[in-house]
Amino acid sequence: MSRLFGTDGVRGLANRDVTAELALDLAVGAAHVLALRGEFADGHPRAIVGRDPRASGEFLSAAVCAGLASAGVDVIDVGVLPTPAVAYLTGEMNADLGVMLSASHNPMQDNGIKFFDRHGYKLEDDIEDQIAAYMGESWQRPTGADVGRITTDLDAINKYVDHLVSTVNYSLQGLRVVVDCANGSASTVGPEALRRAGAEVIVIGAEPDGININHEYGATAPRRMASATVGHMAHAGVSFDGDADRCIASDEEGNVIDGDKIMGTLALAHKEYGTLKNDTLVLTVMSNLGLKLAMNANRIKTINTAVGDRYVLEEMRKGGYSLGGEQSGHVLLTDYSTTGDGVLTALHLLSRLAEKRVKMSELVSEIQSLPQSLINVKGVDKASAATNEVVADAVKQAEKFLGDTGRVLLRPSGTEPLVRVMVEASSQEQADMVCQKLADVVLAELAL
């Protein structure tokens, strides 16, 4: 039986896979596993609940709040805020758990439910499984004054923005920055944080209507941001995804800067500051080989994990590291945050730009990526990707062809029904050719 939780919470088509009933049951399970196992001064544990602007988030958030309150948990509804804001506020406000309703970079018809422990960290697999196992169990329902109460905190956004700005060492005064908010949960927070840090901000993709989240804007569609950066003669551009746990940037010439280049640039800065703990950067297997070569040249160790920022964080906590993340733009700065935070990442990248007083293209130039091709193969049985012999043989042949000049990575997505085929090579033409051939094999062998 497959797990209910994926690599980043429970996610699927809203009102089909992720229903109000499921949200309520998960909330009750989370209340019992995370909150109702101790004594509380006022008799009630507390939970922080936030969401992104998706239309389905309105009823799913209501269901989560109802489930928690019915189990005796007091709920503080912080409304539309980024995922990392909910994580931060959970720890800062001494809550017993946090819940975020979001499907991150997925299209608006999807939604998801993510949980955080009382310290603001995403849950380990065994805790998630305990929550799933609790669903459907009989339990003693509180009555009268023992039920939870639901309140709102209109000042939560200011608490979070104040925290973000407090982490920046150099004012962004004099920088003109394009900010693409993906019509998502950073539509207020992102521009406000950069303005308070001193930047002149040009905002796009910040008119969420519940339907337009991630549509042609945001970290998964950065060309619009990159074009606006050139058009407005800005020093840089930054782009967040729907729940703002990712950041992708642009230089002054409109060249897109992915998570690898952002992490590499921040790693070099933190090594210079003496704040890169153990001189180590934690990456996933998706990170470009060029980043690893650049880090090695600067005596920075790299450690690889499975794909997913939660696995990066697990490795960081285990080894006491302070910087890590993913090529997709999840960057973890654990001196300031318990999870990937797009706005925090943007602030620190721009702060380094302000400090060095160079062009963004020059700032990131030390991180050179090998040509890479990525194809998401949809409509396939992703569970069979690791066991199909024909696919495995095709991967071996591709690796033999590339030799030491490239690499192949084939993996099922943890959040979507598809298989990702990624190839790095000495030239873009070679990477594209090998990647397409492998994608064709995957589709032919695994098509549903």
Short mmCIF file of C-alpha atoms in Angstrom, two decimals:
data_model
loop_
_atom_site.label_atom_id
_atom_site.label_comp_id
_atom_site.label_asym_id
_atom_site.label_seq_id
_atom_site.Cartn_x
_atom_site.Cartn_y
_atom_site.Cartn_z
CA MET A 1 0.00 0.00 0.00
CA SER A 2 1.41 3.39 -1.00
CA ARG A 3 1.98 6.11 1.60
CA LEU A 4 -0.60 8.85 1.94
CA PHE A 5 2.18 11.41 2.41
CA GLY A 6 4.59 12.19 -0.42
CA THR A 7 7.91 14.01 -0.29
CA ASP A 8 6.18 17.26 0.70
CA GLY A 9 2.99 16.49 2.56
CA VAL A 10 -0.27 15.23 1.08
CA ARG A 11 -0.89 16.60 -2.40
CA GLY A 12 -3.31 16.01 -5.26
CA LEU A 13 -6.31 17.30 -7.19
CA ALA A 14 -8.33 19.47 -4.83
CA ASN A 15 -11.84 18.20 -4.04
CA ARG A 16 -11.05 14.85 -5.65
CA ASP A 17 -7.84 13.60 -4.05
CA VAL A 18 -7.49 16.28 -1.39
CA THR A 19 -11.01 16.71 -0.03
CA ALA A 20 -12.52 18.58 2.90
CA GLU A 21 -13.16 15.22 4.57
CA LEU A 22 -9.51 14.21 4.18
CA ALA A 23 -8.33 17.59 5.48
CA LEU A 24 -10.53 17.31 8.56
CA ASP A 25 -9.44 13.74 9.29
CA LEU A 26 -5.76 14.61 8.83
CA ALA A 27 -6.14 17.57 11.16
CA VAL A 28 -7.67 15.35 13.84
CA GLY A 29 -4.86 12.84 13.40
CA ALA A 30 -2.23 15.59 13.58
CA ALA A 31 -3.85 17.00 16.70
CA HIS A 32 -3.55 13.67 18.49
CA VAL A 33 -0.05 12.84 17.28
CA LEU A 34 1.54 16.28 17.58
CA ALA A 35 -0.45 18.24 20.15
CA LEU A 36 -2.49 16.18 22.60
CA ARG A 37 0.31 14.33 24.38
CA GLY A 38 1.21 16.79 27.11
CA GLU A 39 -0.14 19.14 29.76
CA PHE A 40 -0.99 22.73 28.89
CA ALA A 41 -1.26 25.76 31.15
CA ASP A 42 -4.67 26.76 29.81
CA GLY A 43 -5.78 23.24 28.96
CA HIS A 44 -5.44 23.73 25.20
CA PRO A 45 -2.58 23.17 22.77
CA ARG A 46 -2.27 25.62 19.87
CA ALA A 47 -1.85 25.38 16.09
CA ILE A 48 -0.92 27.89 13.38
CA VAL A 49 -2.83 27.45 10.09
CA GLY A 50 -1.99 29.26 6.84
CA ARG A 51 -2.65 28.84 3.14
CA ASP A 52 -1.77 30.07 -0.33
CA PRO A 53 -4.43 31.94 -2.38
CA ARG A 54 -5.89 28.94 -4.26
CA ALA A 55 -9.69 28.92 -4.27
CA SER A 56 -9.71 25.40 -2.83
CA GLY A 57 -7.57 26.59 0.07
CA GLU A 58 -10.57 28.42 1.45
CA PHE A 59 -12.63 25.32 2.16
CA LEU A 60 -9.62 23.11 2.95
CA SER A 61 -8.35 25.60 5.51
CA ALA A 62 -11.79 25.74 7.06
CA ALA A 63 -11.83 21.95 7.29
CA VAL A 64 -8.38 21.83 8.92
CA CYS A 65 -9.36 24.49 11.43
CA ALA A 66 -12.57 22.60 12.20
CA GLY A 67 -10.73 19.30 12.67
CA LEU A 68 -8.16 20.80 15.01
CA ALA A 69 -10.72 22.70 17.08
CA SER A 70 -12.97 19.65 17.33
CA ALA A 71 -10.03 17.77 18.84
CA GLY A 72 -9.47 20.46 21.47
CA VAL A 73 -6.74 22.51 19.76
CA ASP A 74 -6.89 26.31 19.72
CA VAL A 75 -6.27 27.53 16.16
CA ILE A 76 -4.59 30.76 15.08
CA ASP A 77 -5.54 31.33 11.45
CA VAL A 78 -2.87 33.52 9.82
CA GLY A 79 -4.54 33.50 6.40
CA VAL A 80 -2.59 33.79 3.14
CA LEU A 81 1.14 33.59 3.92
CA PRO A 82 4.14 31.70 2.52
CA THR A 83 4.89 28.18 3.71
CA PRO A 84 8.10 29.33 5.46
CA ALA A 85 6.08 31.99 7.28
CA VAL A 86 3.87 29.31 8.81
CA ALA A 87 6.98 27.33 9.78
CA TYR A 88 8.56 30.42 11.38
CA LEU A 89 5.41 31.51 13.21
CA THR A 90 4.82 28.03 14.61
CA GLY A 91 8.10 28.20 16.49
CA GLU A 92 8.03 31.93 17.21
CA MET A 93 4.50 31.86 18.68
CA ASN A 94 5.14 28.69 20.72
CA ALA A 95 2.47 26.69 18.93
CA ASP A 96 2.38 22.90 19.10
CA LEU A 97 2.05 22.39 15.36
CA GLY A 98 1.66 24.27 12.11
CA VAL A 99 -0.42 23.46 9.04
CA MET A 100 0.01 24.90 5.54
CA LEU A 101 -2.53 24.44 2.75
CA SER A 102 -0.61 24.62 -0.53
CA ALA A 103 0.44 22.64 -3.58
CA SER A 104 3.50 24.86 -3.97
CA HIS A 105 4.46 25.14 -7.68
CA ASN A 106 1.67 22.82 -8.90
CA PRO A 107 -1.21 24.22 -11.02
CA MET A 108 -4.10 25.85 -9.18
CA GLN A 109 -6.43 22.87 -9.40
CA ASP A 110 -4.13 20.95 -7.06
CA ASN A 111 -3.73 21.53 -3.36
CA GLY A 112 -1.87 19.99 -0.46
CA ILE A 113 -1.52 19.78 3.30
CA LYS A 114 1.84 20.18 5.03
CA PHE A 115 2.48 19.83 8.74
CA PHE A 116 5.20 21.32 10.93
CA ASP A 117 6.22 20.30 14.43
CA ARG A 118 6.36 22.77 17.31
CA HIS A 119 9.82 23.92 16.26
CA GLY A 120 8.72 24.68 12.69
CA TYR A 121 10.31 21.63 11.05
CA LYS A 122 8.65 19.37 8.49
CA LEU A 123 7.76 15.97 9.87
CA GLU A 124 9.79 12.80 9.54
CA ASP A 125 8.23 9.89 7.64
CA ASP A 126 7.35 7.89 10.74
CA ILE A 127 5.45 10.82 12.30
CA GLU A 128 3.52 11.34 9.07
CA ASP A 129 2.67 7.64 9.05
CA GLN A 130 1.38 7.90 12.62
CA ILE A 131 -0.95 10.71 11.54
CA ALA A 132 -2.19 8.66 8.57
CA ALA A 133 -2.70 5.60 10.81
CA TYR A 134 -4.78 7.62 13.27
CA MET A 135 -7.33 8.54 10.63
CA GLY A 136 -10.56 6.62 11.13
CA GLU A 137 -9.70 5.62 14.70
CA SER A 138 -12.27 6.19 17.43
CA TRP A 139 -11.42 8.95 19.89
CA GLN A 140 -12.85 10.78 22.85
CA ARG A 141 -14.37 14.00 21.57
CA PRO A 142 -14.12 17.04 23.88
CA THR A 143 -17.27 18.99 24.66
CA GLY A 144 -18.16 22.31 26.21
CA ALA A 145 -15.20 24.48 27.13
CA ASP A 146 -12.80 21.71 26.12
CA VAL A 147 -13.26 22.26 22.39
CA GLY A 148 -10.71 24.44 20.63
CA ARG A 149 -11.28 28.04 19.63
CA ILE A 150 -10.43 29.63 16.25
CA THR A 151 -8.97 33.13 16.07
CA THR A 152 -7.13 35.17 13.44
CA ASP A 153 -3.84 37.05 13.75
CA LEU A 154 -3.76 40.03 11.41
CA ASP A 155 -0.28 41.02 12.62
CA ALA A 156 1.34 37.70 11.64
CA ILE A 157 2.56 39.11 8.33
CA ASN A 158 4.44 41.91 10.10
CA LYS A 159 6.07 39.49 12.52
CA TYR A 160 7.34 37.45 9.61
CA VAL A 161 8.54 40.41 7.51
CA ASP A 162 10.31 41.90 10.53
CA HIS A 163 12.13 38.61 10.99
CA LEU A 164 13.17 38.43 7.33
CA VAL A 165 14.56 41.95 7.21
CA SER A 166 16.42 41.48 10.51
CA THR A 167 18.60 38.77 8.92
CA VAL A 168 20.11 41.04 6.24
CA ASN A 169 23.55 42.54 6.86
CA TYR A 170 23.68 45.04 3.97
CA SER A 171 20.98 47.51 2.94
CA LEU A 172 19.51 47.06 -0.51
CA GLN A 173 19.47 50.85 -0.95
CA GLY A 174 20.25 51.73 -4.56
CA LEU A 175 19.10 48.41 -6.03
CA ARG A 176 16.19 48.26 -8.46
CA VAL A 177 14.65 44.79 -8.35
CA VAL A 178 11.84 43.10 -10.27
CA VAL A 179 9.82 40.81 -7.99
CA ASP A 180 7.56 38.12 -9.49
CA CYS A 181 5.22 36.71 -6.85
CA ALA A 182 3.53 33.99 -8.99
CA ASN A 183 0.16 35.46 -7.95
CA GLY A 184 0.78 33.41 -4.85
CA SER A 185 1.31 33.69 -1.13
CA ALA A 186 4.24 36.12 -1.33
CA SER A 187 2.24 38.75 -3.22
CA THR A 188 2.27 41.03 -0.17
CA VAL A 189 5.20 39.68 1.83
CA GLY A 190 7.79 39.58 -0.97
CA PRO A 191 7.61 43.21 -2.15
CA GLU A 192 7.16 44.50 1.41
CA ALA A 193 10.25 42.70 2.74
CA LEU A 194 12.46 43.96 -0.11
CA ARG A 195 11.17 47.52 0.27
CA ARG A 196 11.84 47.50 4.00
CA ALA A 197 15.35 46.24 3.25
CA GLY A 198 15.90 49.32 1.07
CA ALA A 199 15.29 48.18 -2.52
CA GLU A 200 13.29 49.94 -5.21
CA VAL A 201 10.76 47.23 -6.13
CA ILE A 202 8.94 46.64 -9.41
CA VAL A 203 6.20 44.07 -8.82
CA ILE A 204 4.66 41.63 -11.28
CA GLY A 205 2.46 38.59 -10.68
CA ALA A 206 1.04 39.95 -7.44
CA GLU A 207 -2.70 40.04 -8.12
CA PRO A 208 -3.93 36.67 -6.81
CA ASP A 209 -7.56 35.88 -7.54
CA GLY A 210 -7.63 32.26 -6.34
CA ILE A 211 -7.33 30.98 -9.91
CA ASN A 212 -4.15 32.47 -11.40
CA ILE A 213 -1.53 31.14 -8.98
CA ASN A 214 1.61 29.92 -10.85
CA HIS A 215 -0.03 30.55 -14.23
CA GLU A 216 2.64 31.99 -16.56
CA TYR A 217 4.31 33.67 -13.58
CA GLY A 218 6.63 32.56 -10.84
CA ALA A 219 9.70 30.41 -10.31
CA THR A 220 8.52 27.74 -12.75
CA ALA A 221 8.05 30.37 -15.51
CA PRO A 222 10.94 32.79 -14.88
CA ARG A 223 11.28 34.20 -18.39
CA ARG A 224 8.63 36.86 -17.74
CA MET A 225 10.57 38.05 -14.68
CA ALA A 226 13.86 37.95 -16.59
CA SER A 227 12.36 39.98 -19.45
CA ALA A 228 10.92 42.54 -17.04
CA THR A 229 14.34 42.88 -15.40
CA VAL A 230 15.81 43.98 -18.73
CA GLY A 231 12.80 46.10 -19.64
CA HIS A 232 12.91 48.07 -16.38
CA MET A 233 16.72 48.30 -16.44
CA ALA A 234 16.77 46.63 -13.04
CA HIS A 235 19.89 45.37 -11.31
CA ALA A 236 18.28 41.96 -10.76
CA GLY A 237 15.01 40.06 -10.69
CA VAL A 238 13.67 37.45 -8.28
CA SER A 239 10.79 35.08 -8.74
CA PHE A 240 8.94 32.97 -6.15
CA ASP A 241 6.64 29.98 -6.56
CA GLY A 242 3.07 29.74 -5.29
CA ASP A 243 3.91 29.19 -1.62
CA ALA A 244 7.20 31.14 -1.78
CA ASP A 245 9.53 28.44 -0.54
CA ARG A 246 11.51 28.76 -3.81
CA CYS A 247 13.48 31.58 -5.39
CA ILE A 248 14.80 31.83 -8.94
CA ALA A 249 16.64 35.00 -9.99
CA SER A 250 17.74 36.93 -13.07
CA ASP A 251 20.77 39.05 -13.80
CA GLU A 252 20.66 42.50 -15.42
CA GLU A 253 20.90 40.93 -18.89
CA GLY A 254 17.88 38.67 -18.40
CA ASN A 255 19.85 35.46 -17.81
CA VAL A 256 17.98 33.14 -15.45
CA ILE A 257 19.86 32.22 -12.27
CA ASP A 258 18.75 28.86 -10.87
CA GLY A 259 19.01 27.47 -7.36
CA ASP A 260 22.45 25.99 -7.99
CA LYS A 261 23.98 29.36 -8.86
CA ILE A 262 22.19 31.03 -5.96
CA MET A 263 23.43 28.40 -3.49
CA GLY A 264 26.95 28.52 -4.89
CA THR A 265 27.05 32.31 -4.62
CA LEU A 266 25.75 32.24 -1.04
CA ALA A 267 28.18 29.46 -0.12
CA LEU A 268 31.13 31.55 -1.30
CA ALA A 269 29.80 34.53 0.67
CA HIS A 270 29.28 32.56 3.87
CA LYS A 271 32.71 30.95 3.59
CA GLU A 272 34.18 34.45 3.35
CA TYR A 273 32.15 35.55 6.39
CA GLY A 274 33.19 32.45 8.34
CA THR A 275 29.55 31.41 8.77
CA LEU A 276 29.45 28.40 6.40
CA LYS A 277 29.38 25.69 9.03
CA ASN A 278 31.92 22.94 8.41
CA ASP A 279 32.61 24.60 5.03
CA THR A 280 29.91 22.36 3.56
CA LEU A 281 27.05 22.81 1.09
CA VAL A 282 24.29 20.18 1.09
CA LEU A 283 22.73 19.44 -2.33
CA THR A 284 20.47 16.92 -3.99
CA VAL A 285 21.39 14.57 -6.81
CA MET A 286 19.70 17.01 -9.22
CA SER A 287 22.31 19.74 -8.71
CA ASN A 288 24.55 20.44 -11.67
CA LEU A 289 28.02 18.95 -11.73
CA GLY A 290 29.35 22.44 -12.46
CA LEU A 291 28.29 23.63 -9.00
CA LYS A 292 30.19 20.80 -7.35
CA LEU A 293 33.30 21.58 -9.37
CA ALA A 294 33.10 25.27 -8.39
CA MET A 295 32.71 24.39 -4.72
CA ASN A 296 35.62 21.98 -4.86
CA ALA A 297 37.80 24.71 -6.40
CA ASN A 298 36.99 26.91 -3.39
CA ARG A 299 37.54 24.17 -0.82
CA ILE A 300 33.87 23.81 -0.01
CA LYS A 301 32.68 20.26 0.54
CA THR A 302 29.41 19.11 -1.07
CA ILE A 303 27.10 16.38 0.19
CA ASN A 304 24.35 14.82 -1.96
CA THR A 305 20.90 13.76 -0.74
CA ALA A 306 17.73 12.44 -2.33
CA VAL A 307 15.51 15.00 -4.06
CA GLY A 308 13.32 16.99 -1.68
CA ASP A 309 14.19 19.88 0.61
CA ARG A 310 13.14 17.82 3.61
CA TYR A 311 15.94 15.34 2.89
CA VAL A 312 18.41 18.19 2.48
CA LEU A 313 17.29 19.53 5.86
CA GLU A 314 17.60 16.13 7.53
CA GLU A 315 21.22 15.92 6.37
CA MET A 316 21.89 19.50 7.47
CA ARG A 317 20.52 18.90 10.94
CA LYS A 318 22.42 15.65 11.27
CA GLY A 319 25.73 17.23 10.29
CA GLY A 320 25.21 20.68 11.77
CA TYR A 321 25.41 22.39 8.37
CA SER A 322 24.00 25.85 7.67
CA LEU A 323 23.41 26.02 3.89
CA GLY A 324 21.82 23.66 1.41
CA GLY A 325 19.04 23.27 -1.11
CA GLU A 326 17.90 22.31 -4.56
CA GLN A 327 18.46 23.42 -8.13
CA SER A 328 14.74 24.24 -8.29
CA GLY A 329 15.28 27.18 -5.94
CA HIS A 330 14.61 25.68 -2.52
CA VAL A 331 17.43 27.18 -0.46
CA LEU A 332 17.82 26.44 3.24
CA LEU A 333 19.58 29.00 5.41
CA THR A 334 19.14 27.24 8.73
CA ASP A 335 20.65 30.02 10.81
CA TYR A 336 17.43 31.91 10.04
CA SER A 337 14.78 29.42 8.89
CA THR A 338 13.65 25.83 9.40
CA THR A 339 12.64 25.32 5.78
CA GLY A 340 13.24 26.65 2.28
CA ASP A 341 12.31 30.33 2.11
CA GLY A 342 12.19 32.16 -1.22
CA VAL A 343 11.95 35.69 0.16
CA LEU A 344 14.76 35.07 2.66
CA THR A 345 16.91 33.69 -0.17
CA ALA A 346 16.21 36.73 -2.34
CA LEU A 347 17.13 39.09 0.48
CA HIS A 348 20.46 37.38 1.10
CA LEU A 349 21.37 37.16 -2.58
CA LEU A 350 20.54 40.83 -3.10
CA SER A 351 22.36 41.79 0.09
CA ARG A 352 25.50 40.14 -1.30
CA LEU A 353 24.98 42.06 -4.55
CA ALA A 354 24.71 45.33 -2.64
CA GLU A 355 27.80 44.50 -0.61
CA LYS A 356 30.02 43.60 -3.59
CA ARG A 357 28.83 46.52 -5.77
CA VAL A 358 29.11 44.51 -8.98
CA LYS A 359 26.63 43.45 -11.62
CA MET A 360 24.56 40.35 -10.84
CA SER A 361 26.05 38.61 -13.87
CA GLU A 362 29.50 39.09 -12.37
CA LEU A 363 28.40 38.04 -8.89
CA VAL A 364 27.25 34.60 -10.05
CA SER A 365 29.90 34.09 -12.74
CA GLU A 366 32.06 31.79 -10.64
CA ILE A 367 29.33 29.11 -10.76
CA GLN A 368 29.36 27.70 -14.29
CA SER A 369 26.82 24.98 -15.11
CA LEU A 370 27.38 22.10 -17.48
CA PRO A 371 24.76 21.93 -20.27
CA GLN A 372 21.71 20.16 -18.91
CA SER A 373 18.49 18.79 -20.38
CA LEU A 374 15.42 17.82 -18.35
CA ILE A 375 12.27 16.14 -19.66
CA ASN A 376 9.24 15.36 -17.50
CA VAL A 377 7.66 12.22 -18.96
CA LYS A 378 3.96 12.21 -18.14
CA GLY A 379 1.35 9.47 -18.45
CA VAL A 380 3.67 6.70 -17.25
CA ASP A 381 3.80 4.21 -14.40
CA LYS A 382 6.40 5.99 -12.28
CA ALA A 383 6.48 3.17 -9.71
CA SER A 384 8.05 0.85 -12.32
CA ALA A 385 10.81 3.26 -13.36
CA ALA A 386 13.39 1.72 -11.05
CA THR A 387 12.67 -1.91 -11.94
CA ASN A 388 12.13 -1.90 -15.71
CA GLU A 389 15.09 -3.70 -17.32
CA VAL A 390 14.79 -1.99 -20.72
CA VAL A 391 14.87 1.45 -19.06
CA ALA A 392 17.80 0.42 -16.88
CA ASP A 393 19.75 -0.79 -19.91
CA ALA A 394 19.05 2.45 -21.78
CA VAL A 395 20.41 4.43 -18.83
CA LYS A 396 23.59 2.31 -18.77
CA GLN A 397 24.13 2.84 -22.48
CA ALA A 398 23.66 6.60 -22.10
CA GLU A 399 26.15 6.73 -19.21
CA LYS A 400 28.67 4.76 -21.25
CA PHE A 401 28.23 7.16 -24.18
CA LEU A 402 28.74 10.25 -21.97
CA GLY A 403 31.69 8.85 -20.06
CA ASP A 404 33.27 11.30 -17.62
CA THR A 405 31.91 14.34 -19.45
CA GLY A 406 28.36 14.05 -18.13
CA ARG A 407 25.84 12.11 -16.11
CA VAL A 408 22.29 10.71 -16.21
CA LEU A 409 19.59 10.87 -13.57
CA LEU A 410 16.20 9.21 -13.96
CA ARG A 411 13.74 9.42 -11.08
CA PRO A 412 10.00 9.38 -10.42
CA SER A 413 8.59 12.65 -9.10
CA GLY A 414 7.60 12.60 -5.45
CA THR A 415 4.84 15.18 -5.94
CA GLU A 416 3.51 14.64 -9.48
CA PRO A 417 2.53 11.63 -11.68
CA LEU A 418 5.59 11.67 -13.93
CA VAL A 419 9.18 10.50 -14.36
CA ARG A 420 11.98 13.06 -14.63
CA VAL A 421 14.82 12.36 -17.07
CA MET A 422 17.87 14.59 -16.61
CA VAL A 423 21.10 14.51 -18.62
CA GLU A 424 24.26 16.62 -18.29
CA ALA A 425 26.83 16.62 -21.07
CA SER A 426 29.70 18.59 -22.56
CA SER A 427 27.37 20.32 -25.04
CA GLN A 428 23.70 21.27 -25.02
CA GLU A 429 23.09 19.37 -28.27
CA GLN A 430 24.47 16.19 -26.75
CA ALA A 431 22.49 16.61 -23.55
CA ASP A 432 19.25 17.23 -25.48
CA MET A 433 19.82 14.24 -27.77
CA VAL A 434 20.57 11.75 -24.99
CA CYS A 435 17.76 13.06 -22.82
CA GLN A 436 15.17 12.79 -25.59
CA LYS A 437 16.24 9.22 -26.42
CA LEU A 438 15.90 8.18 -22.79
CA ALA A 439 12.53 9.94 -22.47
CA ASP A 440 11.29 8.05 -25.54
CA VAL A 441 12.31 4.75 -23.94
CA VAL A 442 10.61 5.62 -20.67
CA LEU A 443 7.38 6.55 -22.46
CA ALA A 444 7.44 3.41 -24.63
CA GLU A 445 8.10 1.08 -21.71
CA LEU A 446 6.06 2.67 -18.92
CA ALA A 447 3.08 4.26 -20.69
CA LEU A 448 -0.20 3.78 -18.85
#
